[in-house]
XYZ file of C-alpha atoms in Angstrom:
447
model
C 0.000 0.000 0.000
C 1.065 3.256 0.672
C 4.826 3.798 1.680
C 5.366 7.457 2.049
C 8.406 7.370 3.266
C 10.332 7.952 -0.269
C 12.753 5.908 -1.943
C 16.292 7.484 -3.175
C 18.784 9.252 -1.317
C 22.429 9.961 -3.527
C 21.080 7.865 -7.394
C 17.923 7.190 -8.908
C 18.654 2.849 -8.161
C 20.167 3.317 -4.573
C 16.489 2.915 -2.838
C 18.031 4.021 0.959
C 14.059 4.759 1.770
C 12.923 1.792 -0.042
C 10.457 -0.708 2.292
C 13.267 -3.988 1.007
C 15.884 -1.637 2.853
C 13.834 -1.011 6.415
C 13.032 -4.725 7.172
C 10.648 -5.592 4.792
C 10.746 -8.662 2.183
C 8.255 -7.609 -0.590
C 6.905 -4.665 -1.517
C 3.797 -3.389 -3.525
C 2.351 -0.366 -3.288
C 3.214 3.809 -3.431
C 5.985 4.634 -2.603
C 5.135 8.768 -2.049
C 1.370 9.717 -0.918
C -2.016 9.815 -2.462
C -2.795 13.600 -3.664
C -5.277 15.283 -5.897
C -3.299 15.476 -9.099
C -3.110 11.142 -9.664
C -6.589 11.406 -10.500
C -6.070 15.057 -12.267
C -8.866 17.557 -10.414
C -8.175 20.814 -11.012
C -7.419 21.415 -7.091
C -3.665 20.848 -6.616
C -2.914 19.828 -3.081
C 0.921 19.045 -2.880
C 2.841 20.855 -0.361
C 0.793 24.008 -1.116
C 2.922 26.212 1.597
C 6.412 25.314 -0.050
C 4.995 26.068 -3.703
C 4.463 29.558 -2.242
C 8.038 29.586 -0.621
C 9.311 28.189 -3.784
C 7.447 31.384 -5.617
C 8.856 33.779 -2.548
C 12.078 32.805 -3.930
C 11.913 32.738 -7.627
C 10.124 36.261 -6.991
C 13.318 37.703 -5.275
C 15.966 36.463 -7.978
C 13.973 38.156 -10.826
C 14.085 40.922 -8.391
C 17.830 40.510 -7.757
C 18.441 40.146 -11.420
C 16.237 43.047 -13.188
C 17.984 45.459 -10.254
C 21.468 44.365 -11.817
C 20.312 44.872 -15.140
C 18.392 48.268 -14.448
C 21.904 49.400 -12.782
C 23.979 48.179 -15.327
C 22.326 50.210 -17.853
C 22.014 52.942 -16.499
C 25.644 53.349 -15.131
C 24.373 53.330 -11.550
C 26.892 50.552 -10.406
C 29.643 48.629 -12.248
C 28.452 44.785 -12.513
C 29.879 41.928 -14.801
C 27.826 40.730 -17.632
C 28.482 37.197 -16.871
C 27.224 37.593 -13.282
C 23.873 38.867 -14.557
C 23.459 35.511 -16.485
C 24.695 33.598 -14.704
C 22.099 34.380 -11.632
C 19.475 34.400 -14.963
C 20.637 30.252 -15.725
C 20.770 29.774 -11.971
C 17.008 31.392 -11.168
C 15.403 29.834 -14.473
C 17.011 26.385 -13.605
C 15.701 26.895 -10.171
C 12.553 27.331 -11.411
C 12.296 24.562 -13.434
C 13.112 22.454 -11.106
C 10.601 23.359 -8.133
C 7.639 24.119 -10.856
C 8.320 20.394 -12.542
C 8.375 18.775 -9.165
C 4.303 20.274 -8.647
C 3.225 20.813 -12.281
C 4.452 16.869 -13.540
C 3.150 15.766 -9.968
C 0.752 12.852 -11.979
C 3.844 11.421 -13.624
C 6.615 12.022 -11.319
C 4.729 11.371 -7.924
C 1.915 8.407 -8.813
C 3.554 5.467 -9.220
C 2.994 2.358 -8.467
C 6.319 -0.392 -7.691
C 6.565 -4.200 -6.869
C 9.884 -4.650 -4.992
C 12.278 -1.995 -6.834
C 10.837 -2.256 -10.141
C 7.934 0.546 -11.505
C 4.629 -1.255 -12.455
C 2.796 1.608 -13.593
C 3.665 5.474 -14.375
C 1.026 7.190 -13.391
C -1.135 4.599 -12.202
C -4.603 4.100 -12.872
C -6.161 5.160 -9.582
C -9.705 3.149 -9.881
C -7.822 -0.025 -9.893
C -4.978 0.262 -7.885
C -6.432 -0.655 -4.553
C -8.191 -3.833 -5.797
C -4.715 -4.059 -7.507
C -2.918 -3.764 -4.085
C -5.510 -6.570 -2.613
C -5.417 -8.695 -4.974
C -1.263 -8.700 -3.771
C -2.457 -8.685 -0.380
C -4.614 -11.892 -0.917
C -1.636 -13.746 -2.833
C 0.612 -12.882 0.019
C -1.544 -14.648 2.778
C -1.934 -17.078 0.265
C 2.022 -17.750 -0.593
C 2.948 -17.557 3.265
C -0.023 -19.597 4.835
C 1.891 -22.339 6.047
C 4.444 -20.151 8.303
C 4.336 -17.023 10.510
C 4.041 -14.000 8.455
C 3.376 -10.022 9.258
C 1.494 -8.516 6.368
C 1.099 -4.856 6.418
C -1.795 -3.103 4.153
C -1.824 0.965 4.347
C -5.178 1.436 1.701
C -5.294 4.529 -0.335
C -8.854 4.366 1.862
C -10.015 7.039 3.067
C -7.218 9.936 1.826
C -8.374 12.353 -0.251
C -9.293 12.242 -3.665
C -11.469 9.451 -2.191
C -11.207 7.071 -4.999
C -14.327 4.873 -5.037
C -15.870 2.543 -7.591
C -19.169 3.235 -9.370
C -20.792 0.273 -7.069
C -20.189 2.176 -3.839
C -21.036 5.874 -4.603
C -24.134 7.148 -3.264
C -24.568 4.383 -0.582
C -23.579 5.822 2.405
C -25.989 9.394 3.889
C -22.471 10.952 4.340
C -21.283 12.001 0.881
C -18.380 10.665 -0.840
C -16.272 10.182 2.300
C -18.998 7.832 3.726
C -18.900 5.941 0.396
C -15.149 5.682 0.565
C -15.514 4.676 4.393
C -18.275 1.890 3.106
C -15.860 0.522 0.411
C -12.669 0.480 2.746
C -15.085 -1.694 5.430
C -16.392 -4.017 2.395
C -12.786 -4.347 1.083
C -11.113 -5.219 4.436
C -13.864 -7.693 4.822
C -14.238 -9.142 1.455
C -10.858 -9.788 0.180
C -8.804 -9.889 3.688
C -10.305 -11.305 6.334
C -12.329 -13.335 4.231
C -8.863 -14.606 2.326
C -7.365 -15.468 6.380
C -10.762 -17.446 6.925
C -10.643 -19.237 3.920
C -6.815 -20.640 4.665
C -8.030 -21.407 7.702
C -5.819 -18.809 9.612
C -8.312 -16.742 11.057
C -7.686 -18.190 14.644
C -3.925 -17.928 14.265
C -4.075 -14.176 13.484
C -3.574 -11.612 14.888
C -5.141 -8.178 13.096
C -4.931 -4.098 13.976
C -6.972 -2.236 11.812
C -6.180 1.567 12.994
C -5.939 5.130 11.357
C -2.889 6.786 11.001
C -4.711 10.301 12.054
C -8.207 12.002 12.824
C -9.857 13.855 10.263
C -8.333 16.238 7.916
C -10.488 19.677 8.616
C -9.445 21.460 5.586
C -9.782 19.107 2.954
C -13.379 20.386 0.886
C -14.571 20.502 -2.809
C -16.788 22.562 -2.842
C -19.365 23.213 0.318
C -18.503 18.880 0.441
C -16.305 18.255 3.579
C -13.691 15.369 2.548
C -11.396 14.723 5.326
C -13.779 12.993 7.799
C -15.552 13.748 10.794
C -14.089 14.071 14.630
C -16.587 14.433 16.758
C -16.539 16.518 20.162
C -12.864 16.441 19.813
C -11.557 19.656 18.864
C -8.894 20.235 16.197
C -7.902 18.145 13.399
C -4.938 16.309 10.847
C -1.952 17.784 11.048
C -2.608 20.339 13.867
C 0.063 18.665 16.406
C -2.328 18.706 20.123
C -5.573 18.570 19.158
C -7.494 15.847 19.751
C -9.202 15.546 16.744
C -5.751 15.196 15.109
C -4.435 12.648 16.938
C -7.462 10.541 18.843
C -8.478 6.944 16.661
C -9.987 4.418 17.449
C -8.449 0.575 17.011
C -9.933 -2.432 16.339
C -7.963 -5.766 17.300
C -8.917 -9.578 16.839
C -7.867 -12.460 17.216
C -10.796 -15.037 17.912
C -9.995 -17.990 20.764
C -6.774 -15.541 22.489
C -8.319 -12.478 22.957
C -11.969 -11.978 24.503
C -14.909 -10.514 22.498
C -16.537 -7.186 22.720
C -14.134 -5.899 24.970
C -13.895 -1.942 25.164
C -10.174 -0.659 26.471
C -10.355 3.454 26.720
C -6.475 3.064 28.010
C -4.104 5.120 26.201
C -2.034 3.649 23.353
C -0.035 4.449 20.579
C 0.522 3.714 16.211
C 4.072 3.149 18.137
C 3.020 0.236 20.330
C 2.899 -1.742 17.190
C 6.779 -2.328 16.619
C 7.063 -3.895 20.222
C 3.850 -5.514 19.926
C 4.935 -7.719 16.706
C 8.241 -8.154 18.346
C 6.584 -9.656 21.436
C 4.760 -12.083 18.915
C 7.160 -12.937 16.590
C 9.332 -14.032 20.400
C 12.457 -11.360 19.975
C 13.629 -8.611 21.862
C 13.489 -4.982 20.950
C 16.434 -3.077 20.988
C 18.536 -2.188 23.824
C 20.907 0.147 22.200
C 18.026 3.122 21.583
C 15.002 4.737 23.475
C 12.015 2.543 22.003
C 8.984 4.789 23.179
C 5.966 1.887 22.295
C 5.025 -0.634 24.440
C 3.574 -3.950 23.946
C -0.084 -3.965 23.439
C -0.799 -7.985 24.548
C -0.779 -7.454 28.236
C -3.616 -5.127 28.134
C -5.388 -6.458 25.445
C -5.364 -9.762 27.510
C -6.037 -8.115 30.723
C -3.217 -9.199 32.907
C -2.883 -5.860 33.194
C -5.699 -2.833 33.806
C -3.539 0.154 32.621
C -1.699 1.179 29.361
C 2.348 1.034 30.450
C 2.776 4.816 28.846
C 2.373 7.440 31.687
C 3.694 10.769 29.456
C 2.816 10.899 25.846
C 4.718 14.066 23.430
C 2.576 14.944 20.652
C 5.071 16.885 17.831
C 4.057 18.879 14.986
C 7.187 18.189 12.662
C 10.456 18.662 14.994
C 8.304 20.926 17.408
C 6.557 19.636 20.400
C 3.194 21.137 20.635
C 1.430 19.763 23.728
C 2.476 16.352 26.629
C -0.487 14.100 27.818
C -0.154 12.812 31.007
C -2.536 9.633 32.288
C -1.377 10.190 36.155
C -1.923 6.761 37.537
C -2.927 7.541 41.307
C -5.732 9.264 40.340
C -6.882 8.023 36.500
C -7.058 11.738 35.678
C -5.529 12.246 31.908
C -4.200 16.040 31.851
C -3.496 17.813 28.629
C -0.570 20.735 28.231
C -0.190 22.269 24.864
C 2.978 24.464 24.569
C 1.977 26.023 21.294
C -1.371 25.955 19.471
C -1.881 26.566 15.420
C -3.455 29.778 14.769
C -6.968 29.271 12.681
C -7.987 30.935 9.865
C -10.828 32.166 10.103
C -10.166 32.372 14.092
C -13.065 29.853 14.801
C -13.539 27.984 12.266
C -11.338 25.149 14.043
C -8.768 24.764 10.787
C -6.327 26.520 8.840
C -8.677 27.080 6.176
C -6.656 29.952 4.394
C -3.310 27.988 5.187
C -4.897 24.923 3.694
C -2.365 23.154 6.914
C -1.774 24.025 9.803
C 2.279 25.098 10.250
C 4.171 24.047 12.829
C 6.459 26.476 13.818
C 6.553 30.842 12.825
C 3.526 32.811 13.104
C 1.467 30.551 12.062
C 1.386 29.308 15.887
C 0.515 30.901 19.407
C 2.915 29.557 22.308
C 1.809 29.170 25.716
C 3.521 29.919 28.836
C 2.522 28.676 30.881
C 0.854 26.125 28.982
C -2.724 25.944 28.175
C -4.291 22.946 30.432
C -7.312 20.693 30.056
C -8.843 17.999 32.322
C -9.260 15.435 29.199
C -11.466 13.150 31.901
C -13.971 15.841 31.908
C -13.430 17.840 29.341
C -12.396 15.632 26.088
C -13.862 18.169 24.018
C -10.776 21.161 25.431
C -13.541 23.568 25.210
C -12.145 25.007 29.104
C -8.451 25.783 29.579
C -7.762 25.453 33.004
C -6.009 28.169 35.195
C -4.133 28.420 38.748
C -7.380 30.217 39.913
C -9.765 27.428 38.902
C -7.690 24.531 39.191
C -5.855 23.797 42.842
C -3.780 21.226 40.966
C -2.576 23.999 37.990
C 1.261 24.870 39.203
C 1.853 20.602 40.388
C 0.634 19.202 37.265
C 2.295 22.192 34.637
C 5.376 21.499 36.569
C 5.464 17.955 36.612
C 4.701 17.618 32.984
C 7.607 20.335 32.234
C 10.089 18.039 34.351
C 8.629 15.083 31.991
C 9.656 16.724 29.167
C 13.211 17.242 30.331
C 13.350 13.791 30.864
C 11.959 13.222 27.461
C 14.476 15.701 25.602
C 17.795 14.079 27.178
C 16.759 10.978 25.098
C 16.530 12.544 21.810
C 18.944 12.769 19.288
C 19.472 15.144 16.644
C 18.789 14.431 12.966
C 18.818 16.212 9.670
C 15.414 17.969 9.203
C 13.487 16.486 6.425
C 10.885 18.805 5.669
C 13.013 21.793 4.887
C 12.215 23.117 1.697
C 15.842 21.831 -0.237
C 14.660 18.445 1.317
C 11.736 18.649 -0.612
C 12.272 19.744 -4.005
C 12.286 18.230 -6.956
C 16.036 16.381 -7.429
C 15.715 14.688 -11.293
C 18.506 12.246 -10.389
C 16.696 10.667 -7.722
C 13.475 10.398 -9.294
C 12.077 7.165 -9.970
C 11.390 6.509 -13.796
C 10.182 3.366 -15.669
C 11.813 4.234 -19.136
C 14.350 6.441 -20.543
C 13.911 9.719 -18.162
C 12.259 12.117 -18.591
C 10.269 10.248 -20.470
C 8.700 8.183 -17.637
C 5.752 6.435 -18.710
C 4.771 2.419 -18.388
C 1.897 0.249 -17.402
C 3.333 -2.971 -16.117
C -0.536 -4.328 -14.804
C -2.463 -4.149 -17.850
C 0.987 -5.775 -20.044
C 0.795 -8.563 -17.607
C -3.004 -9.079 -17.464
């Protein structure tokens, strides 16, 4: 399924990102994300905020270049010729690169790959998740007869919302329902359906989870696409919030775990590493900080609480707000350090942003922090103060000397959303066929 983790780092064929290079033995799927331009509507969604940095910049060398050629002519200063074009090569080149990386998004950015090798450039969108199940199915069927970990990330329910003609128009929530009706059929149909029919249903053990809450900003039209969170306030991509980072999780595994069983303990997307560990009978590493812990003791109730106490909810590099579940009492306090700044102010999204940025003015910081009872108040409607909460200065304090803690484990690493890290580079990109000419269809040659 989806990868989204990139694939080159130094030549187009050295795949340092690749899934064959971080532990896994097959691969099929994306290996960027799922935006607007693979199925070509006419609203371009990728990495809107660095197009317009990309623009700041291209704006300020024609700037720099027409005020060298305005004072060369007219004898104001003394400038080489050769300087002027070469800062014209350098700002056009510039250019091309940034506006080829958005503009050629469809054939640069939607691909499909088995292993290392391109399958289809650009894919064809209304078949590539029954594509990727189909793979899905074989794989279960190929590895029946030993342990295996099989890990599906659909193209369900991310924007465009790709759904087939059979499921649009079901659901009484618009296209997102229908995409939310498909992904349930799907999982159902072709997946568990494929484990019961090799008899492995009892053997298996399955997390079906999202990776985030809704995504607020994501509309056509008056249509809201991004999903639906509830009392919780906030949304995808907004660091704190809960409606950003609050999913639900669905686990089975029929004649090990009990049925029907609601657990409202905190976990974590990163409790699934030491989880499959646990099952598969190794040992996590001892060399690092692992921050997930292993979900079977509380999913088989030897034990009542969740094993994380402090949880540090980052927007990018930047920490935006520290849970703490304070196990005395059960009460689950909320700090955020630094809140995104709507637009409009209370609309509840970045709306004119189209994201919500992490860091800049884009953000309001706190100090001291803003503080919510979550056990009361899971909606954080009421920030809490020292003059209506007794608790205010123990609790702000203790979560500040948490985070202390928390920062002497971390190491620093090369940022990887800076803008250089995310243009365009044409000798790492991916291409099935003589570049730039990067065009193939793999599936329908096969079929």
């Amino acid at each position: 399924g989806k990868w989204h983790m990139g694939v080159n780092c130094k030549s187009r064929r050295d795949h340092c990102h690749h899934p064959l290079n971080h532990g896994f033995d097959y691969f099929y799927g994306m290996p960027f994300t799922l935006v607007n331009e693979c199925q070509g509507t006419d609203d371009p969604e990728l990495a809107k905020s660095l197009q317009d940095t990309y623009w700041l910049y291209t704006q300020m060398i024609i700037l720099a270049v027409l005020t060298l050629l305005i004072g060369k002519l007219a004898n104001l200063f003394s400038v080489k010729w050769k300087i002027i074009i070469c800062l014209v090569i350098c700002g056009l080149l510039y250019f091309i690169s940034w506006f080829s990386s958005y503009g050629l998004t469809k054939y640069w950015n939607c691909i499909l790959m088995r292993n290392h090798d391109i399958t289809e450039q650009p894919m064809n969108l209304e078949k590539t998740t029954s594509n990727m199940l189909k793979e899905a199915v074989s794989f279960i069927e190929r590895n029946k007869h030993r342990p295996f970990l099989l890990f599906v990330s659909l193209l369900h329910v991310h924007t465009p919302l790709i759904t087939t003609e059979e499921f649009q128009g079901r659901s009484r929530h618009g296209l997102y329902g229908d995409n939310v009706e498909e992904m349930d059929w799907m999982v159902g149909k072709w997946l568990l359906d494929a484990l019961d029919k090799e008899g492995l249903k009892n053997a298996t053990f399955i997390y079906f989870a999202s990776d985030h809450g809704g995504s607020l900003e994501a509309h056509r039209g008056n249509a809201q696409l991004g999903g639906w969170n509830g009392v919780y306030k906030g949304g995808k991509g907004m660091g704190g919030w809960e409606g950003g980072i609050r999913v639900p999780g669905i686990v089975s595994w029929p004649g090990v775990l009990p049925a029907g069983i609601v657990i409202d303990e905190l976990t974590s997307l990163m409790d699934i590493f030491p989880t499959v560990v646990h099952l598969a009978g190794g040992a996590v590493p001892q060399d690092r900080v692992i921050d997930g812990r292993t979900l079977l003791p509380l999913l088989q109730g030897t034990v009542q609480h969740s094993g994380h106490e402090f949880m540090f909810h980052y927007c990018g590099a930047f920490l935006h707000a520290v849970r703490w579940h304070q196990k005395d009492s059960g009460t689950v306090w909320k700090a955020h350090y630094a809140t995104p700044v709507f637009q409009p102010e209370a609309s509840g999204a970045c709306f004119g942003r189209g994201i919500c940025p992490c860091f800049g003015d884009g953000v309001t910081h706190h100090d001291p922090p803003l503080l919510f009872d979550l056990s009361k108040d899971p909606s954080e409607a009421n920030p809490l103060s020292a003059d209506t909460e007794p608790l205010f200065d123990t609790v702000t304090r203790r979560i500040g000397e948490a985070v202390e803690e928390h920062r002497k484990t971390l190491t620093p690493v090369p940022q990887q959303l800076s803008p250089y890290n995310n243009m365009w580079k044409p000798w790492l990109q991916p291409c099935c066929g003589t570049f730039p000419f990067c065009w193939c269809d793999e599936e329908n040659n096969k079929a």
